[in-house]
Amino acid sequence: MTASLDATPSAIDRIRHDLVGLKMPRALEALDHVVRRLEQGEISALDAIDILLSEELTLRENSRIKTALRMGRLTTIKTLSGFDFSFQPSLDRERILTLAQLGFVARHEVVHFLGPPGTGKSHLAVALGIEAVKAGRSVYFCTLADLIGALSRAEREGKLHERIRFFCRSALLVIDEIGYLPVIPGGGNLFFQLVNARYEKGAMILTSNRGFAEWGEVFGDPVVATALLDRLLHHAVVIQIEGSSYRLRQHAELMPEHLRSKSTLVPPGQASLPRPRGRPPKIRNLQTEI
Ligand code: ADP
Ligand code: MG
């Protein structure tokens, strides 16, 4: 097919000038090559427009994602395609892929990843965060220690409400490493204020190596732990991973027997927490929804 576009030097110059004005650097860069292919009859005029626009769109999309990942503190890139599901047979791949469709973000639900160290909790939490960013949702990632540290600093500076508002801004808040470090005195209370502010308004992903029954100990206060779980288990998806550590997969024989693949977690249904009066927790089983 021959090109019927009037690609005279002046038309090309005008297009170049317009692409600069429209801030379309990738299309500008690709222009000469696309026009050459057009003149040689390799592509149609429609193909040429299509290539220029999609090149530009891809560049913009990539830079939007890069900025959003940086702003959301998602600096370690982990993907679902990089996750070896065969290493973790206790994990239902379909369940994770359903989460990746992000219905839980739209429904303002809480996803809990529970399991021993190295079983991929942070990997999956980050990978879902990245899926949400790619879909145009705002995401913020932090550890529980970072979050409580920031809230505690803000409280000292008289800016707690402002800081809570900041943590409520993202559509998805990922809070990693609940239970690894002892929570500072008053930290559970601050965390509760945030959880309460986000409750039914924004989605969360939480990862923990401790069962819900141990949250009283984690937060140093069983009353706060019960109030936290009351919110965090209502509209919740609980994913328990019971495998062995991916980090230690080549050194499993060097690990003490009791640490190899043991989960010390108590399944959510068996959590022996004192329940407050009122609404019982409703743990959604995703598998029954799809
Ligand atoms: P956890 O948060 O449960 O302690 P991580 O998600 O940090 O564990 O996993 C530890 C390391 O092993 C990370 O580098 C992670 O990417 C990798 N990893 C864990 N599980 C898998 C898996 N099933 N497939 C691929 N990489 C994995
Ligand atoms: Mg982790």
Coordinates of C-alpha atoms and ligand atoms in Angstrom, one line a residue:
M1 CA 0.0 0.0 0.0
T2 CA 1.4 3.4 -0.8
A3 CA 1.2 6.4 1.5
S4 CA -1.1 9.1 0.6
L5 CA 0.0 11.4 3.4
D6 CA 1.4 14.8 2.3
A7 CA 4.7 14.4 4.1
T8 CA 6.3 17.4 2.7
P9 CA 9.1 19.0 4.8
S10 CA 6.8 21.8 5.9
A11 CA 4.1 19.4 7.1
I12 CA 6.7 17.4 9.0
D13 CA 8.0 20.6 10.6
R14 CA 4.5 21.6 11.7
I15 CA 3.9 18.1 13.2
R16 CA 7.3 18.3 15.0
H17 CA 6.4 21.8 16.3
D18 CA 3.0 20.6 17.5
L19 CA 4.4 17.5 19.2
V20 CA 6.7 19.8 21.1
G21 CA 3.8 22.1 22.0
L22 CA 1.7 19.2 23.1
K23 CA 4.6 17.8 25.2
M24 CA 4.7 14.5 23.3
P25 CA 8.5 13.6 23.4
R26 CA 8.1 9.9 22.6
A27 CA 5.9 10.6 19.5
L28 CA 8.4 13.2 18.4
E29 CA 11.3 10.8 18.8
A30 CA 9.4 8.1 16.8
L31 CA 8.1 10.5 14.1
D32 CA 11.0 10.2 11.5
H33 CA 11.0 6.4 11.7
V34 CA 7.2 6.2 11.4
V35 CA 7.1 8.6 8.4
R36 CA 9.8 6.6 6.7
R37 CA 7.8 3.4 7.1
L38 CA 4.7 5.2 5.9
E39 CA 6.5 6.5 2.8
Q40 CA 7.8 3.0 2.1
G41 CA 4.3 1.6 2.2
E42 CA 5.1 -0.6 5.2
I43 CA 2.3 0.9 7.3
S44 CA -0.9 2.8 6.6
A45 CA -1.6 6.4 7.7
L46 CA -3.9 5.0 10.4
D47 CA -1.1 2.7 11.6
A48 CA 1.2 5.7 11.8
I49 CA -1.2 7.7 14.0
D50 CA -1.8 4.6 16.1
I51 CA 1.9 3.9 16.6
L52 CA 2.7 7.6 17.5
L53 CA -0.1 7.8 20.0
S54 CA 0.5 4.5 21.6
E55 CA 4.2 5.1 22.0
E56 CA 3.4 8.4 23.8
L57 CA 0.7 6.8 25.9
T58 CA 3.0 4.0 27.0
L59 CA 5.7 6.5 28.0
R60 CA 3.2 8.5 30.0
E61 CA 1.7 5.5 31.6
N62 CA 5.2 4.2 32.6
S63 CA 6.1 7.5 34.1
R64 CA 2.8 7.8 36.0
I65 CA 3.4 4.3 37.4
K66 CA 7.0 5.1 38.3
T67 CA 6.0 8.2 40.2
A68 CA 3.0 6.5 41.9
L69 CA 5.2 3.7 43.1
R70 CA 7.8 6.1 44.5
M71 CA 5.2 8.3 46.2
G72 CA 3.5 5.1 47.6
R73 CA 6.9 3.8 48.9
L74 CA 6.6 0.7 46.8
T75 CA 10.3 0.7 46.1
T76 CA 11.0 -3.0 46.1
I77 CA 9.3 -4.4 43.0
K78 CA 7.6 -7.7 43.5
T79 CA 5.2 -9.1 41.0
L80 CA 2.6 -11.8 40.9
S81 CA 4.3 -13.3 37.8
G82 CA 7.5 -13.5 39.8
F83 CA 5.7 -15.5 42.6
D84 CA 6.3 -19.3 42.5
F85 CA 2.9 -20.7 43.6
S86 CA 4.3 -24.2 43.4
F87 CA 6.6 -23.5 46.3
Q88 CA 3.6 -22.6 48.5
P89 CA 1.0 -25.3 48.0
S90 CA -1.2 -24.1 50.9
L91 CA -1.8 -20.9 48.9
D92 CA -4.8 -20.9 46.5
R93 CA -3.5 -19.2 43.3
E94 CA -6.9 -18.5 42.0
R95 CA -7.7 -16.6 45.2
I96 CA -4.7 -14.4 44.8
L97 CA -5.5 -13.8 41.2
T98 CA -9.0 -12.8 42.2
L99 CA -7.5 -10.3 44.6
A100 CA -5.4 -8.9 41.8
Q101 CA -8.7 -7.9 40.0
L102 CA -8.9 -5.4 42.9
G103 CA -12.6 -5.8 43.8
F104 CA -11.4 -5.7 47.5
V105 CA -10.1 -2.2 46.9
A106 CA -13.4 -1.0 45.5
R107 CA -15.3 -2.6 48.3
H108 CA -12.9 -1.1 51.0
E109 CA -12.1 -4.5 52.4
V110 CA -9.1 -5.7 54.5
V111 CA -6.8 -8.5 53.2
H112 CA -4.7 -10.2 55.9
F113 CA -1.7 -12.3 54.9
L114 CA -0.7 -14.5 57.8
G115 CA 2.2 -16.9 58.0
P116 CA 5.7 -17.6 59.3
P117 CA 8.7 -15.5 58.0
G118 CA 9.8 -15.9 54.4
T119 CA 6.5 -17.4 53.1
G120 CA 5.8 -14.5 50.7
K121 CA 3.5 -12.3 52.7
S122 CA 5.3 -9.0 51.8
H123 CA 5.9 -10.2 48.3
L124 CA 2.1 -10.8 47.7
A125 CA 1.2 -7.6 49.5
V126 CA 3.6 -5.5 47.4
A127 CA 2.5 -7.3 44.2
L128 CA -1.1 -6.5 44.8
G129 CA -0.2 -2.9 45.6
I130 CA 1.6 -2.7 42.3
E131 CA -1.4 -4.1 40.5
A132 CA -3.5 -1.4 42.1
V133 CA -1.1 1.3 41.0
K134 CA -1.2 0.0 37.5
A135 CA -5.0 0.2 37.6
G136 CA -4.7 3.8 38.6
R137 CA -5.5 3.5 42.3
S138 CA -3.4 5.3 44.9
V139 CA -1.4 3.0 47.2
Y140 CA 0.8 3.7 50.2
F141 CA 3.1 1.0 51.7
C142 CA 4.6 1.1 55.1
T143 CA 5.6 -1.2 58.0
L144 CA 3.5 -1.0 61.2
A145 CA 6.6 0.3 63.0
D146 CA 6.9 3.2 60.4
L147 CA 3.2 3.9 60.6
I148 CA 3.1 4.1 64.4
G149 CA 6.4 6.1 64.5
A150 CA 4.9 8.6 62.1
L151 CA 1.6 8.9 64.0
S152 CA 3.5 9.2 67.3
R153 CA 5.7 12.0 66.0
A154 CA 2.7 13.8 64.6
E155 CA 0.9 13.5 67.9
R156 CA 3.9 15.1 69.7
E157 CA 3.8 17.9 67.1
G158 CA 0.0 18.4 67.5
K159 CA -0.5 17.2 63.9
L160 CA -2.1 13.8 64.5
H161 CA -5.4 14.5 62.6
E162 CA -3.4 15.8 59.6
R163 CA -1.3 12.7 59.6
I164 CA -4.3 10.4 59.9
R165 CA -5.8 12.2 57.0
F166 CA -2.6 11.6 55.0
F167 CA -2.8 7.9 55.7
C168 CA -6.5 7.9 54.7
R169 CA -5.8 9.5 51.3
S170 CA -4.7 6.3 49.4
A171 CA -7.3 3.9 48.1
L172 CA -5.1 1.1 49.4
L173 CA -2.9 1.2 52.5
V174 CA -0.5 -1.7 52.8
I175 CA 0.8 -2.3 56.4
D176 CA 3.6 -4.8 56.5
E177 CA 5.2 -6.6 59.5
I178 CA 2.6 -6.6 62.2
G179 CA 4.0 -8.5 65.1
Y180 CA 7.7 -8.5 64.3
L181 CA 8.6 -5.6 66.6
P182 CA 7.0 -4.7 69.9
V183 CA 4.6 -1.8 69.5
I184 CA 5.7 1.3 71.5
P185 CA 3.4 2.3 74.4
G186 CA 0.4 4.1 73.1
G187 CA 1.1 2.8 69.6
G188 CA -1.9 0.5 69.6
N189 CA -4.1 3.4 70.4
L190 CA -2.7 5.5 67.6
F191 CA -3.1 2.6 65.1
F192 CA -6.7 2.2 66.3
Q193 CA -7.4 5.8 65.4
L194 CA -6.1 5.3 61.9
V195 CA -8.0 2.0 61.4
N196 CA -11.1 3.6 62.7
A197 CA -10.7 6.5 60.3
R198 CA -10.2 4.2 57.3
Y199 CA -12.9 1.7 58.4
E200 CA -15.3 1.1 55.5
K201 CA -13.7 4.0 53.6
G202 CA -10.5 2.5 52.3
A203 CA -8.9 -0.9 51.6
M204 CA -6.0 -2.3 53.5
I205 CA -3.6 -5.2 53.2
L206 CA -2.0 -6.3 56.4
T207 CA 0.8 -8.8 56.8
S208 CA 1.6 -10.6 60.1
N209 CA 3.6 -13.5 61.4
R210 CA 1.4 -13.6 64.5
G211 CA -2.1 -15.1 64.9
F212 CA -5.0 -12.8 65.8
A213 CA -5.1 -14.4 69.3
E214 CA -1.7 -12.9 69.9
W215 CA -2.6 -9.3 69.0
G216 CA -3.2 -8.5 72.6
E217 CA 0.5 -9.3 73.2
V218 CA 1.6 -7.6 70.0
F219 CA -0.1 -4.3 70.9
G220 CA 0.5 -4.6 74.6
D221 CA -3.2 -4.1 75.3
P222 CA -5.9 -6.7 74.8
V223 CA -8.7 -4.1 74.8
V224 CA -7.1 -2.1 72.0
A225 CA -6.4 -5.4 70.1
T226 CA -10.0 -6.5 70.4
A227 CA -11.2 -3.1 69.1
L228 CA -8.7 -3.2 66.2
L229 CA -9.7 -6.7 65.2
D230 CA -13.4 -5.8 65.4
R231 CA -12.8 -3.4 62.5
L232 CA -10.1 -5.3 60.7
L233 CA -12.0 -8.6 60.6
H234 CA -15.3 -7.0 59.4
H235 CA -15.3 -7.2 55.6
A236 CA -12.0 -9.1 55.6
V237 CA -10.3 -11.7 53.5
V238 CA -7.9 -13.8 55.5
I239 CA -5.1 -15.7 53.7
Q240 CA -3.1 -18.0 55.8
I241 CA 0.2 -19.3 54.3
E242 CA 1.4 -22.4 56.0
G243 CA 4.5 -23.3 54.0
S244 CA 8.2 -23.0 54.7
S245 CA 10.5 -20.0 54.1
Y246 CA 11.4 -19.2 50.5
R247 CA 14.5 -17.4 51.8
L248 CA 15.8 -20.6 53.5
R249 CA 14.7 -23.0 50.7
Q250 CA 18.3 -24.0 49.9
H251 CA 19.3 -24.3 53.5
A252 CA 16.2 -26.1 54.9
E253 CA 18.3 -29.0 56.3
L254 CA 20.3 -26.5 58.4
M255 CA 17.2 -25.2 60.2
P256 CA 16.0 -26.6 63.5
E257 CA 13.1 -29.0 62.8
H258 CA 10.5 -27.0 64.6
L259 CA 11.2 -23.9 62.5
R260 CA 11.1 -25.6 59.1
S261 CA 7.5 -25.3 58.1
K262 CA 5.6 -24.6 61.2
S263 CA 3.0 -22.0 61.5
T264 CA 2.3 -20.8 65.1
L265 CA -0.7 -19.1 63.8
V266 CA -4.2 -19.6 65.2
P267 CA -6.8 -19.8 62.4
P268 CA -9.1 -16.7 62.7
G269 CA -12.1 -18.8 63.6
Q270 CA -10.3 -20.1 66.6
A271 CA -8.9 -16.8 67.9
S272 CA -9.5 -16.7 71.6
L273 CA -10.0 -13.0 72.0
P274 CA -12.6 -11.5 74.3
R275 CA -15.3 -10.3 72.0
P276 CA -16.8 -7.0 72.6
R277 CA -20.6 -6.8 72.6
G278 CA -22.3 -5.9 69.4
R279 CA -21.5 -6.8 65.8
P280 CA -19.7 -10.1 65.4
P281 CA -16.8 -10.2 62.9
K282 CA -17.8 -11.3 59.5
I283 CA -14.9 -13.0 57.7
R284 CA -15.5 -13.2 54.0
N285 CA -14.4 -16.2 52.3
L286 CA -13.4 -15.0 48.8
Q287 CA -13.7 -18.5 47.3
T288 CA -17.4 -18.5 48.0
E289 CA -17.8 -15.2 46.3
I290 CA -16.4 -16.1 42.9
Ligands
ADP1 P1 7.5 -12.7 54.4 O1 7.1 -11.3 54.2 O2 6.4 -13.7 54.5 O3 8.5 -12.8 55.5 P2 8.7 -12.2 51.8 O4 7.5 -11.9 51.0 O5 9.6 -11.0 52.2 O6 8.4 -13.1 53.1 O7 9.6 -13.3 51.0 C1 11.0 -13.4 51.3 C2 11.8 -13.4 50.0 O8 11.5 -14.6 49.2 C3 11.4 -12.2 49.1 O9 12.6 -11.9 48.3 C4 10.4 -12.8 48.2 O10 10.3 -12.1 46.9 C5 10.8 -14.2 48.0 N1 9.7 -15.2 47.9 C6 8.9 -15.6 48.9 N2 8.0 -16.5 48.5 C7 8.2 -16.7 47.2 C8 7.6 -17.4 46.1 N3 6.7 -18.3 46.4 N4 8.1 -17.3 44.9 C9 9.1 -16.4 44.6 N5 9.7 -15.6 45.5 C10 9.3 -15.8 46.8
MG2 MG 7.7 -9.6 55.2

